[in-house]
Amino acid sequence: MRCSTAARGDDSPSPMIRFSEVSKSYAGGHDALKRISFRIDKGEFVFITGHSGAGKSTLLRLIALIERQSGGEIAVNGQDLGRIRRAHVPYYRRRIGFIFQDHRLLSDRSVFENVALPLTIAGLTPNETGRRVRAALDRVGLLSKEKDLPTQLSAGEQQRVGIARAVAHKPDILIADEPTGNLDAELSYDIMELFDLFNQVGVTVVIATHDLDLLRSFGHRSITLRAGQVESEQELAK
Amino acid sequence: MTRPAAKVTPRQRSGIGAGGLGAWLRAHRAAIAATLQQFARQPLAHGLTVAVLAVTLALPIGLYVVLANVARLTEAWDTNQTRMSVFLKTNVDDAQARRLAASVSGSAGIANVRVISRAEALDEYRAYSGFNEAIDAIGGNPLPAVLVIDPGEGADLQAIVARLRSRPEVDTLKFDMEWVQRLQAMTALGQRAVRVIAGVLAVAVLLIAGNAIRVAVAQRREEIEVYKLVGATDAYIRRPFLYTGWLYGALAGLLACGGVAAMLAAVRAPARRLAQLYQSAFELNDLAWPAILVVMVAAGFVGLLGAWWTAAHHIRRIDVR
């Protein structure tokens, strides 16, 4: 295991995500993030770790513009998130794939319709949508279940549908908040391999997890949060 | 640390190529499909909302139709023509009545005189009043002869009235059009009242439709969150709700017109009998298709407005949890 806590300098090329002195306080005075700074390069695979309440989810939500920072600056692919107006947030989100622990599929729509959702919303033709949905389902190994309802699937399959939905529109960044939280070790490993696969084709992947064993078995850089601050950064070899 | 604060258009920002008329049409087609699916999935809930709206709309539509019919009825009478009915005393027989008519028709300011003899008056009364037996019981003819007088144009009505009143055969004298004029005034007042009621009930429709849409938005909160997560604009999410509001109004309008038509059908026969009593060929006018269309368009618009008002507000407040 190779450890490196050296902060990456601002001079290295093409950051995908850059946090500069970012704070997030909630009403009532709770500070979820306290002036944290880090950067994630294009095509990188980064784990965000830490105990629950350390600020992992908040960090991911800020990247997806589900919440806004209270202070500091966040830049994604050169774009200052603080300057994206509310009306443009949907267009920004179309460049991101977000995966939740509780997959958040629409239970009254088929697997196909769930995965097609971001594409339909973006206005793709039915032909193009169908092509991309099948490609995404093929990637996660669920092509044969496109007509099933999510409730007919196992927990691991449901999470894979969630991943297919998150990648169908070919996002620049894939963000996952505890994607393996509900799965056993073997399924978790499969899911992580899937993320690795997307990372290999150039997608920047940011995953929040507290599963340190899993994290170690995949290598990659990890940023550990503690009480809203960056405690350490480690580059783990696989 | 400077960075070009790229002012990017939504089109460029979207990660996947989408836009233009085709995408817009697809979005609307998807919204219409989603709306119809919702109606099919919850027919009772949507049906109840439509029914409530229809009842609300039926009141002003019904009043309007009734008043329009009354107005049409009274317009048919030329109220500028001040026809007089001169009731003669019951001891004046038909021959005397005709003599009187002859003498009156020659005098100044009289255009036309028609005699309704006592026998004619009785026949007419028997035909239309339904009091046959009562008349038989009385025995004899209790009705007087009547002179129906049309004064000439610009005639001195007061002089004519004074002259007629001075004749010993004359009992009472009535201007037939007085009650028509009163009825017309009342109808005009009623039509104004219907407009006010329609305005108030339009607000009710707005509130009912708006509230139904608010409930629908709340029910589908999770779905809306997922839509927002994968990059749906508020406008995209709003669209099916707007179609729903419009459909609520339009369907309620149609249903209300149907209800009013049924009511009209129910009173058609009695109305015809009543008209016959007045020797009129008056027929109740039905709701015409253009009128139904106007109601549907107007109610649809109000429904759409109510949906817009609440959907915009409530969808805006929902975001990914």
XYZ file of C-alpha atoms in Angstrom:
559
model
C 0.000 0.000 0.000
C 1.438 3.289 -1.129
C 0.437 6.302 0.871
C 0.602 9.828 -0.360
C -0.890 12.722 1.447
C 0.724 15.290 -0.781
C -1.910 17.700 -1.955
C -2.074 17.977 -5.677
C -0.955 21.332 -6.939
C -3.190 23.618 -8.920
C -0.808 23.372 -11.844
C -1.587 19.777 -12.813
C -3.783 19.591 -15.890
C -7.555 19.558 -16.349
C -9.307 19.298 -13.006
C -12.833 17.935 -13.303
C -13.936 18.955 -9.826
C -12.268 21.570 -7.696
C -13.384 22.596 -4.189
C -11.835 25.799 -2.830
C -12.492 26.618 0.820
C -16.023 25.236 0.528
C -18.311 25.427 3.549
C -21.837 24.220 4.031
C -23.893 25.216 7.060
C -27.468 24.231 7.666
C -30.108 26.285 9.345
C -29.683 25.712 13.062
C -25.947 26.191 12.905
C -24.771 22.700 11.943
C -21.627 22.955 9.817
C -21.575 19.966 7.481
C -18.449 21.076 5.625
C -15.826 23.468 6.931
C -13.673 25.241 4.348
C -12.593 22.138 2.499
C -10.406 22.175 -0.598
C -9.503 19.345 -2.953
C -9.467 18.540 -6.616
C -10.410 15.580 -8.715
C -8.910 15.249 -12.169
C -10.669 14.300 -15.366
C -10.998 10.559 -15.637
C -10.063 9.973 -12.007
C -11.740 7.464 -9.682
C -11.995 8.814 -6.148
C -13.541 7.428 -3.001
C -14.875 9.769 -0.352
C -14.781 8.056 3.013
C -15.440 8.889 6.618
C -17.919 8.109 9.359
C -21.552 8.886 8.852
C -22.119 12.560 9.466
C -18.603 13.420 8.311
C -20.025 15.291 5.334
C -19.681 12.745 2.504
C -23.255 13.048 1.274
C -23.221 16.821 1.560
C -20.111 16.952 -0.584
C -21.699 14.852 -3.327
C -24.920 16.833 -3.172
C -23.006 20.048 -3.671
C -21.384 18.617 -6.802
C -24.812 17.650 -8.201
C -26.238 21.049 -7.243
C -28.847 19.370 -5.082
C -27.639 21.817 -2.477
C -25.675 25.028 -2.681
C -22.524 25.772 -0.726
C -22.635 28.420 1.971
C -19.136 29.642 1.196
C -16.135 29.002 -1.028
C -16.059 28.020 -4.663
C -16.841 24.815 -6.518
C -15.804 24.401 -10.128
C -16.851 21.468 -12.259
C -15.176 21.129 -15.627
C -14.179 24.790 -15.426
C -17.671 25.984 -14.600
C -18.290 27.890 -11.381
C -21.301 26.145 -9.811
C -22.146 29.242 -7.778
C -22.928 31.027 -11.026
C -25.311 28.450 -12.416
C -28.769 29.898 -12.091
C -31.608 27.785 -10.809
C -33.192 27.504 -14.231
C -30.005 26.010 -15.659
C -29.505 23.382 -12.967
C -31.423 20.704 -14.953
C -29.103 21.149 -17.926
C -26.099 20.916 -15.627
C -27.455 17.707 -14.078
C -27.675 16.097 -17.510
C -23.885 15.960 -17.460
C -23.869 14.062 -14.177
C -24.982 10.588 -13.256
C -26.101 10.252 -9.658
C -26.613 6.956 -7.872
C -28.224 6.651 -4.468
C -28.055 3.894 -1.921
C -31.806 3.457 -2.378
C -31.611 3.319 -6.197
C -34.719 5.594 -6.526
C -36.317 3.827 -9.438
C -39.914 4.509 -10.446
C -41.712 1.390 -9.306
C -44.581 1.720 -11.774
C -42.317 1.861 -14.834
C -40.421 -0.923 -16.502
C -36.652 -1.230 -16.296
C -36.450 0.107 -19.845
C -38.584 3.157 -19.044
C -36.547 3.903 -15.925
C -33.279 3.863 -17.808
C -34.811 5.840 -20.691
C -35.965 8.649 -18.390
C -32.923 10.962 -18.657
C -32.838 10.449 -22.423
C -36.536 11.133 -22.928
C -36.240 14.231 -20.790
C -33.290 15.430 -22.841
C -35.454 15.079 -25.955
C -33.754 12.217 -27.740
C -35.660 10.422 -30.466
C -37.236 7.102 -29.486
C -34.772 5.272 -31.746
C -31.727 6.882 -30.203
C -33.197 6.403 -26.737
C -33.817 2.721 -27.344
C -30.319 2.216 -28.662
C -28.687 3.892 -25.681
C -30.931 2.243 -23.095
C -30.099 -1.189 -24.458
C -26.398 -0.335 -24.529
C -26.548 0.764 -20.876
C -28.569 -2.297 -19.833
C -26.137 -4.502 -21.708
C -23.267 -2.947 -19.777
C -24.861 -3.769 -16.437
C -25.941 -7.200 -17.626
C -29.701 -6.652 -17.470
C -30.620 -6.534 -21.132
C -32.913 -9.519 -20.696
C -34.932 -7.763 -17.972
C -35.852 -4.556 -19.750
C -39.582 -5.284 -19.538
C -39.557 -6.186 -15.829
C -40.714 -3.843 -13.120
C -38.022 -2.830 -10.610
C -39.904 -4.660 -7.866
C -39.413 -7.937 -9.734
C -35.659 -7.564 -9.451
C -33.198 -8.372 -6.663
C -31.537 -5.599 -4.671
C -28.305 -5.934 -6.648
C -30.187 -5.848 -9.951
C -32.138 -2.795 -8.874
C -28.913 -0.994 -8.072
C -27.568 -1.963 -11.489
C -30.655 -0.481 -13.128
C -29.919 2.689 -11.155
C -26.396 2.661 -12.557
C -27.670 2.065 -16.082
C -29.956 5.078 -15.681
C -27.037 7.150 -14.414
C -24.797 6.281 -17.362
C -27.323 6.082 -20.211
C -26.841 9.732 -21.134
C -23.022 9.384 -21.059
C -22.297 11.788 -18.230
C -18.908 13.363 -17.593
C -19.117 12.488 -13.920
C -20.607 9.543 -12.109
C -21.457 10.234 -8.474
C -22.568 7.479 -6.132
C -23.642 7.870 -2.515
C -23.118 4.564 -0.650
C -24.079 2.552 -3.744
C -23.324 -0.746 -2.008
C -24.843 0.121 1.349
C -27.653 -2.405 0.969
C -25.662 -5.152 -0.693
C -23.583 -8.062 0.541
C -19.830 -8.187 -0.073
C -19.968 -10.141 -3.298
C -22.636 -7.966 -4.917
C -20.810 -4.874 -3.707
C -17.681 -6.035 -5.444
C -19.617 -6.579 -8.685
C -21.062 -3.081 -8.486
C -17.647 -1.545 -7.883
C -16.238 -3.432 -10.844
C -18.979 -1.873 -12.907
C -17.895 1.603 -11.791
C -14.319 0.675 -12.632
C -15.473 -0.281 -16.107
C -17.064 3.113 -16.695
C -13.997 4.818 -15.273
C -11.854 2.973 -17.796
C -13.759 4.600 -20.657
C -12.995 8.037 -19.268
C -15.839 8.837 -16.881
C -14.788 10.628 -13.704
C -16.143 8.574 -10.795
C -16.707 9.839 -7.250
C -18.057 7.345 -4.733
C -18.894 7.940 -1.112
C -18.564 4.796 0.982
C -17.649 3.724 4.465
C -16.791 0.209 3.310
C -13.033 0.377 3.781
C -12.426 -3.250 2.790
C -14.070 -2.696 -0.542
C -12.161 0.520 -1.016
C -8.854 -1.227 -0.370
C -9.572 -3.976 -2.833
C -10.000 -1.446 -5.642
C -7.128 0.925 -5.036
C -7.748 4.492 -6.283
C -7.368 7.700 -4.360
C -9.518 8.229 -1.310
C -10.377 11.424 0.490
C -11.290 10.888 4.111
C -13.584 13.375 5.772
C -13.923 13.918 9.484
C -16.382 16.390 10.995
C -16.674 18.331 7.767
C -12.975 18.619 7.046
C -10.502 16.678 4.930
C -8.698 14.440 7.385
C -6.406 12.707 4.929
C -5.917 11.809 1.292
C -4.522 8.457 0.320
C -3.536 6.904 -2.944
C -4.146 3.191 -2.594
C -2.607 0.656 -4.876
C -4.830 -2.230 -5.809
C -7.235 32.068 -9.904
C -9.251 33.219 -12.847
C -11.491 31.099 -14.926
C -13.719 32.095 -17.758
C -17.169 32.147 -16.218
C -18.514 30.509 -19.285
C -21.943 31.843 -20.148
C -23.288 28.742 -21.723
C -26.686 28.399 -23.248
C -28.913 25.586 -22.019
C -28.600 23.924 -25.376
C -24.846 23.710 -25.124
C -25.010 22.696 -21.538
C -27.085 19.655 -22.052
C -24.812 16.661 -21.993
C -26.672 15.047 -24.837
C -27.696 16.577 -28.085
C -31.293 17.571 -27.781
C -33.390 20.520 -28.753
C -35.326 21.966 -31.615
C -38.882 21.500 -32.684
C -38.671 17.718 -32.780
C -37.643 17.498 -29.143
C -40.324 20.009 -28.180
C -43.021 18.015 -29.973
C -41.784 14.780 -28.402
C -41.920 16.414 -24.978
C -45.534 17.439 -25.569
C -46.479 14.045 -26.899
C -44.901 12.470 -23.822
C -46.781 14.924 -21.582
C -50.118 14.110 -23.237
C -49.419 10.396 -22.932
C -48.495 10.847 -19.259
C -51.688 12.828 -18.652
C -53.917 10.196 -20.251
C -52.094 7.456 -18.352
C -52.797 9.293 -15.108
C -56.497 9.555 -15.994
C -56.585 5.860 -16.848
C -54.756 4.917 -13.654
C -56.955 6.929 -11.288
C -60.281 7.279 -13.081
C -62.244 7.779 -9.863
C -60.137 10.585 -8.425
C -59.950 12.452 -11.712
C -63.605 11.730 -12.485
C -64.676 13.191 -9.150
C -62.730 16.377 -9.765
C -64.311 16.696 -13.199
C -67.772 16.074 -11.690
C -67.296 18.730 -9.009
C -66.153 21.194 -11.649
C -69.092 20.264 -13.873
C -71.612 20.931 -11.110
C -69.968 24.286 -10.484
C -70.148 25.143 -14.168
C -73.691 23.839 -14.671
C -75.237 26.539 -12.481
C -74.197 29.577 -14.537
C -74.658 27.695 -17.813
C -78.163 26.642 -16.817
C -79.126 30.143 -15.693
C -77.681 31.579 -18.852
C -79.661 29.251 -21.074
C -82.914 29.934 -19.231
C -82.437 33.687 -19.403
C -81.388 33.558 -23.037
C -84.643 31.745 -23.787
C -86.709 34.273 -21.843
C -84.933 37.113 -23.621
C -85.607 35.512 -26.994
C -89.235 35.068 -26.066
C -89.772 38.689 -25.073
C -87.771 40.100 -27.951
C -90.246 38.481 -30.299
C -92.839 40.896 -29.056
C -92.582 44.338 -30.501
C -92.849 46.416 -27.386
C -92.831 49.693 -29.271
C -96.223 48.801 -30.457
C -98.560 49.886 -27.657
C -101.441 47.587 -28.263
C -104.387 48.118 -25.934
C -106.921 45.633 -24.717
C -110.263 47.288 -23.978
C -112.429 45.038 -21.836
C -116.098 45.854 -22.238
C -118.695 45.371 -19.551
C -120.219 41.867 -19.433
C -123.680 43.215 -20.260
C -122.403 44.505 -23.605
C -123.302 41.986 -26.289
C -121.297 41.190 -29.408
C -123.412 43.390 -31.682
C -122.893 46.366 -29.409
C -119.199 45.557 -29.267
C -118.959 45.562 -33.057
C -120.819 48.871 -33.257
C -118.437 50.345 -30.744
C -115.453 49.007 -32.705
C -116.777 50.568 -35.899
C -117.182 53.953 -34.269
C -113.766 53.783 -32.591
C -111.905 52.721 -35.714
C -113.047 55.838 -37.473
C -111.701 58.204 -34.867
C -108.352 59.941 -34.881
C -105.126 58.071 -33.979
C -106.547 54.564 -34.295
C -104.826 52.272 -36.796
C -106.666 49.035 -36.268
C -109.418 47.575 -34.131
C -110.180 43.894 -33.695
C -113.164 42.528 -31.833
C -112.921 39.395 -29.717
C -116.535 38.425 -29.175
C -117.713 36.920 -25.908
C -118.111 33.520 -27.585
C -114.574 33.671 -29.042
C -113.182 34.657 -25.686
C -114.907 31.689 -24.065
C -113.681 29.246 -26.731
C -110.165 30.439 -26.304
C -110.400 30.180 -22.575
C -111.823 26.677 -22.769
C -109.077 25.626 -25.153
C -106.159 26.765 -23.082
C -107.094 27.132 -19.446
C -108.254 23.643 -18.658
C -111.112 25.025 -16.565
C -113.805 23.486 -18.765
C -115.762 21.957 -15.945
C -115.658 25.073 -13.839
C -117.072 27.092 -16.736
C -119.790 24.517 -17.297
C -120.636 24.694 -13.597
C -120.994 28.449 -13.735
C -123.303 28.160 -16.749
C -123.468 30.920 -19.279
C -120.489 33.024 -20.381
C -118.793 35.061 -17.703
C -116.301 36.628 -20.123
C -116.642 40.098 -21.636
C -116.037 41.058 -25.248
C -112.716 42.697 -25.905
C -111.550 45.317 -28.393
C -107.911 44.980 -29.323
C -106.788 48.412 -30.477
C -103.526 49.341 -32.204
C -103.020 53.090 -31.964
C -101.537 54.762 -35.033
C -97.993 55.998 -35.045
C -97.526 59.196 -33.057
C -101.077 59.041 -31.758
C -101.972 60.908 -28.597
C -102.384 57.883 -26.353
C -103.751 59.824 -23.397
C -106.490 61.364 -25.527
C -107.414 57.939 -26.886
C -107.487 56.451 -23.410
C -109.629 59.328 -22.087
C -112.028 58.993 -24.980
C -112.383 55.246 -24.530
C -112.852 55.500 -20.788
C -115.717 57.947 -21.298
C -117.686 55.333 -23.272
C -120.303 53.595 -21.085
C -119.561 50.140 -22.632
C -115.929 50.168 -21.506
C -115.019 48.469 -18.265
C -111.209 48.453 -18.072
C -108.356 49.220 -20.383
C -104.903 47.604 -20.417
C -101.655 48.167 -22.285
C -100.543 44.620 -23.142
C -96.898 45.446 -23.359
C -96.401 46.693 -19.844
C -95.657 43.279 -18.425
C -93.395 42.406 -21.342
C -91.355 45.503 -20.666
C -91.111 44.582 -17.009
C -90.082 41.062 -17.933
C -87.444 42.402 -20.287
C -86.059 44.608 -17.547
C -85.944 41.642 -15.196
C -84.283 39.499 -17.837
C -81.617 42.125 -18.385
C -81.006 42.253 -14.646
C -80.868 38.449 -14.553
C -78.353 38.317 -17.373
C -76.154 40.763 -15.535
C -76.482 38.610 -12.401
C -75.522 35.492 -14.380
C -72.358 37.225 -15.514
C -71.446 38.057 -11.931
C -72.221 34.490 -10.784
C -70.208 33.100 -13.689
C -67.267 35.263 -12.643
C -67.459 34.051 -9.050
C -67.769 30.424 -10.147
C -64.847 30.814 -12.540
C -62.790 31.648 -9.475
C -64.225 28.524 -7.825
C -63.191 26.438 -10.847
C -59.737 27.980 -10.661
C -59.432 27.031 -6.993
C -60.859 23.518 -7.391
C -58.641 22.687 -10.358
C -55.652 24.287 -8.667
C -56.195 22.311 -5.498
C -56.623 19.021 -7.374
C -53.341 19.694 -9.155
C -51.652 20.557 -5.864
C -52.731 17.190 -4.451
C -51.554 15.412 -7.602
C -48.149 17.091 -7.371
C -47.842 16.107 -3.700
C -48.815 12.503 -4.509
C -46.124 12.255 -7.145
C -43.423 13.930 -5.154
C -40.984 11.019 -5.347
C -41.410 10.730 -9.080
C -40.815 14.460 -9.478
C -37.638 14.176 -7.415
C -36.324 11.459 -9.723
C -37.182 13.594 -12.743
C -35.289 16.505 -11.259
C -32.349 14.267 -10.450
C -31.958 13.205 -14.055
C -32.187 16.726 -15.398
C -35.849 17.497 -16.054
C -36.688 21.182 -16.119
C -39.623 22.475 -14.101
C -41.395 23.147 -17.393
C -41.004 19.510 -18.437
C -42.396 18.266 -15.114
C -45.165 20.854 -15.129
C -46.444 20.005 -18.590
C -48.532 16.886 -17.796
C -50.109 18.737 -14.874
C -51.044 21.624 -17.146
C -52.620 19.235 -19.633
C -54.478 17.660 -16.709
C -55.816 21.052 -15.578
C -56.894 21.894 -19.094
C -58.557 18.510 -19.489
C -60.343 18.936 -16.130
C -61.855 22.210 -17.332
C -62.746 21.089 -20.845
C -64.306 17.781 -19.725
C -66.200 19.521 -16.913
C -67.491 22.064 -19.431
C -68.716 19.293 -21.712
C -70.285 17.408 -18.818
C -71.984 20.570 -17.510
C -73.425 21.307 -20.953
C -74.666 17.720 -21.083
C -76.347 18.201 -17.730
C -77.992 21.438 -18.806
C -79.157 19.807 -22.055
C -80.735 17.031 -19.999
C -82.491 19.597 -17.807
C -83.762 21.399 -20.887
C -85.050 18.144 -22.310
C -86.896 17.533 -19.052
C -88.723 20.885 -19.130
C -89.244 21.032 -22.899
C -92.737 19.528 -22.912
C -94.149 21.704 -20.066
C -92.559 24.765 -21.653
C -94.265 23.988 -24.945
C -97.618 23.647 -23.158
C -97.052 26.977 -21.434
C -96.168 28.647 -24.716
C -99.355 27.307 -26.272
C -101.342 28.968 -23.508
C -99.937 32.213 -24.793
C -100.690 31.187 -28.371
C -97.002 31.117 -29.071
C -95.017 28.643 -31.139
C -92.110 29.247 -28.793
C -89.646 26.346 -28.447
C -86.900 26.112 -25.828
C -83.598 26.647 -27.516
C -81.009 23.953 -26.873
C -77.354 24.570 -26.195
C -75.843 24.937 -29.638
C -72.534 23.260 -30.432
C -70.702 26.572 -30.809
C -71.849 27.533 -27.307
C -70.675 24.183 -25.925
C -67.340 24.736 -27.620
C -67.038 28.183 -26.087
C -67.799 26.729 -22.649
C -65.198 23.976 -23.122
C -62.521 26.392 -24.296
C -63.238 28.881 -21.505
C -63.445 26.223 -18.779
C -60.332 24.530 -20.183
C -58.513 27.808 -20.005
C -59.554 28.395 -16.394
C -58.524 24.822 -15.505
C -55.171 25.388 -17.176
C -54.742 28.634 -15.283
C -55.509 26.926 -11.962
C -53.052 24.134 -12.765
C -50.359 26.583 -13.762
C -50.817 28.627 -10.666
C -50.324 25.705 -8.254
C -48.108 23.366 -10.291
C -45.499 26.038 -10.952
C -45.347 26.916 -7.291
C -45.285 23.408 -5.855
C -42.998 21.791 -8.402
C -40.491 24.567 -7.865
C -40.368 23.753 -4.173
C -39.597 20.069 -4.688
C -35.987 19.035 -5.137
C -33.974 15.871 -4.730
C -33.742 14.778 -1.106
